[in-house]
Amino acid sequence: MWENRCKIAISGVGYSKVSRTADVPLAAHALTAVKEAVSDSGLTMNDIDGLATYPELPATGHAEVDGISIVSVNCMMAMLKLPNLAWHIQVGSVNIGGAVQQAVNALLAGVCKYAVVWRAMHNPRGTYQNLPSGNAAGATQFTAPYGFGGPGQGMAVAYTRWLEKNNQKREKMVTLAVTQRKHTQHNPHAYFYGTPLSEEDYFASRMVAYPFCLFDCDIPVQGAVAIVLTTADRARDLKPTPAYLAGYGERLHFEVAGRIGSLASYMEGGASSAKLTWERSGFTPKDVDVAQIYDGFSASVIYGLESYGFCKEGEALDFIQGGRIELDGELPLNTFGGSLGTGRIHGLWHIIEGALQASGRAGTRQVKDANVSFVGASAPIVTGTTFIFVKEPY
């Protein structure tokens, strides 16, 4: 097991309002989330000496303007004017989980005492995946002329392969979409809070890229979330009950430029990331009481359940049936509503929920006896990151 298990904890979380419009600058959203996370911890800005984020804008064809469409470390430093800043980083690799893991490593190394990690997502006006020119370069020259270019289309190909390989039907996915939206009604920060989803709604929705319908896709939003991490001994002295990090894993995966990824790459990335997390924590999938699995598209949850070891390959759509993923089920899943319910803020909201469940702070969606909380914070196509949080150090 990992010698540093339970030495780092999440001690505070924060949110901005999420909306479909970009009327409020993204920097304001990020600042709100960071201030709320610091306040939730019972700290002041004078205590914060570490900053980390993954700032990339995933929408294509839109300029990255700091403070408007992304919020970099430089932008946050300028807004906060932290007097004691000792460490900062912003990561690439299409993964906010990597920023969290770097903050963990910095805290373990003693280069900072209290680190804030945020993820801010911009929803630009107009088409989200707007092709910037009439010319296709690289691998896209073979796909863009045929209208194939967005991530949903690429992931739909892998999901189609999964369905055919395992003799499954896309209609079974309605259980995931409806259940997660049900969980969303316990999360007042979520975009779809107050808007339930029925099976009829799911089947009546338009097809985006077969086999994905509208409600298989997360919704782009303008908003931000943030967390505060610190060492376990410091966290015990702070206001909220901490969630202790028992283990984490990260796995880089190479795909040919311009490709979204094969089914095999999803499964390999998830399995190798989770293997590190299970080994470092000493837990197995059977020990998990509650799970958050990244759901930019519904199929990512299916890949995660299988590659992380919660069920056998080809069985995930059957695994989620019969109430198993409800709040009182055998494996409560995406209890905050997931990205399908909250909006596209990437995996930091999954990490927040994993920590809240472990610390008993999830409110009306709190899972009973959630002592071991698993998080798959990204679709493991480029970088897979997984975490386990626990209620008590061991």
XYZ file of C-alpha atoms in Angstrom, residues 163-337:
175
model
C -22.948 -2.410 -28.100
C -22.338 -4.692 -31.071
C -19.513 -6.606 -29.433
C -21.600 -7.343 -26.352
C -24.985 -7.788 -28.069
C -26.490 -4.919 -26.052
C -29.152 -2.299 -26.813
C -28.758 1.464 -26.365
C -32.248 1.672 -24.843
C -30.930 0.278 -21.541
C -28.957 3.502 -21.021
C -32.194 5.275 -20.088
C -31.704 3.933 -16.549
C -28.461 5.857 -16.110
C -29.823 9.115 -17.525
C -33.035 9.057 -15.501
C -31.350 7.948 -12.260
C -28.651 10.611 -12.463
C -31.252 13.299 -13.132
C -33.122 12.003 -10.080
C -29.953 12.499 -8.036
C -29.608 15.987 -9.530
C -32.786 17.031 -7.724
C -30.823 16.789 -4.464
C -28.119 19.167 -5.742
C -29.167 22.846 -5.789
C -25.891 23.822 -7.501
C -26.715 21.727 -10.590
C -27.924 23.196 -13.864
C -30.821 20.719 -14.102
C -31.872 21.127 -10.462
C -35.651 21.399 -10.523
C -35.902 19.704 -13.932
C -36.530 15.953 -13.664
C -36.174 13.587 -16.608
C -38.564 10.779 -17.482
C -38.009 7.726 -19.627
C -40.404 9.256 -22.137
C -38.276 12.412 -22.266
C -35.156 10.360 -22.918
C -36.620 8.356 -25.780
C -38.278 11.408 -27.340
C -35.046 13.420 -27.438
C -33.233 13.991 -30.705
C -30.313 11.863 -31.775
C -26.949 13.671 -31.556
C -24.640 10.954 -32.893
C -26.007 7.433 -32.878
C -26.233 5.768 -30.410
C -26.107 8.977 -28.310
C -29.304 10.953 -27.907
C -29.410 14.430 -26.375
C -29.590 13.180 -22.789
C -26.555 10.935 -23.223
C -24.463 14.116 -23.508
C -23.478 16.557 -20.781
C -24.589 20.138 -21.300
C -22.023 22.934 -21.855
C -22.272 25.560 -19.118
C -20.516 28.646 -17.799
C -19.332 28.041 -14.249
C -16.615 26.919 -11.864
C -15.965 24.700 -8.857
C -13.008 24.579 -6.457
C -11.496 22.590 -3.597
C -8.984 23.201 -0.818
C -6.467 20.470 -0.020
C -4.122 20.294 2.926
C -2.303 17.769 5.073
C -4.388 15.504 7.281
C -3.039 16.944 10.526
C -3.967 20.480 9.468
C -7.345 19.364 8.121
C -8.368 17.954 11.490
C -8.118 21.436 12.992
C -10.330 23.077 10.363
C -14.074 23.718 10.416
C -15.531 20.960 8.193
C -15.090 17.203 8.476
C -12.266 16.292 6.065
C -12.223 13.563 3.427
C -8.935 11.665 3.469
C -7.209 10.618 0.248
C -6.453 6.903 0.447
C -4.945 6.530 -3.006
C -4.876 7.797 -6.562
C -3.779 6.721 -10.011
C -3.068 8.373 -13.339
C -2.474 6.809 -16.712
C -1.372 8.561 -19.901
C -2.535 7.071 -23.176
C -1.402 7.921 -26.685
C -3.871 8.096 -29.535
C -3.124 9.169 -33.099
C -3.801 12.899 -33.452
C -7.310 13.682 -34.626
C -8.827 10.469 -33.282
C -11.134 10.400 -30.288
C -10.114 6.886 -29.391
C -10.884 3.234 -29.790
C -12.923 1.148 -27.387
C -9.757 -0.716 -26.420
C -8.021 2.518 -25.442
C -10.838 3.444 -23.057
C -10.706 0.091 -21.352
C -6.910 0.001 -21.130
C -6.660 3.536 -19.756
C -9.291 2.958 -17.101
C -7.918 -0.386 -15.972
C -4.327 0.788 -15.578
C -5.276 3.963 -13.694
C -7.571 2.064 -11.337
C -4.948 -0.646 -10.776
C -2.643 1.953 -9.226
C -5.453 3.300 -7.062
C -6.482 -0.131 -5.779
C -2.871 -1.069 -5.030
C -2.065 2.203 -3.271
C -5.211 2.224 -1.154
C -5.401 -1.494 -0.428
C -9.076 -1.549 -1.399
C -10.890 -3.479 -4.114
C -14.068 -2.585 -6.027
C -16.074 -4.701 -3.557
C -15.037 -2.359 -0.730
C -16.506 0.750 -2.386
C -19.666 2.223 -0.851
C -20.296 5.004 -3.386
C -18.803 5.906 -6.776
C -18.536 8.943 -9.038
C -17.543 8.106 -12.623
C -16.933 10.748 -15.276
C -19.880 11.105 -17.634
C -19.180 13.657 -20.327
C -21.051 11.080 -22.384
C -23.104 8.309 -20.815
C -20.928 5.588 -22.332
C -17.950 6.809 -20.285
C -19.718 5.471 -17.197
C -20.139 2.089 -18.864
C -16.451 1.934 -19.739
C -15.546 3.025 -16.219
C -17.686 0.451 -14.431
C -16.024 -2.295 -16.443
C -12.428 -1.093 -16.646
C -12.313 -0.085 -12.968
C -13.465 -3.574 -12.024
C -16.998 -3.041 -10.719
C -18.435 -5.519 -13.217
C -17.261 -7.752 -16.038
C -16.712 -6.514 -19.580
C -19.942 -6.314 -21.531
C -22.145 -6.336 -18.422
C -22.287 -2.679 -17.363
C -25.650 -1.858 -18.954
C -27.182 -4.782 -17.081
C -25.243 -3.900 -13.917
C -26.923 -0.486 -13.591
C -30.464 -1.891 -13.714
C -32.789 -2.792 -10.846
C -32.019 0.145 -8.557
C -28.362 -0.778 -8.032
C -27.123 2.798 -8.696
C -29.824 4.610 -6.683
C -28.870 6.489 -3.509
C -29.948 3.463 -1.450
C -28.674 0.894 -3.953
C -25.772 -1.519 -3.879
C -23.460 0.994 -5.617
C -24.846 4.551 -5.540
C -23.444 6.194 -8.657
C -22.901 9.850 -9.604
C -24.906 10.891 -6.595
C -24.645 14.613 -7.380
C -26.186 14.105 -10.820
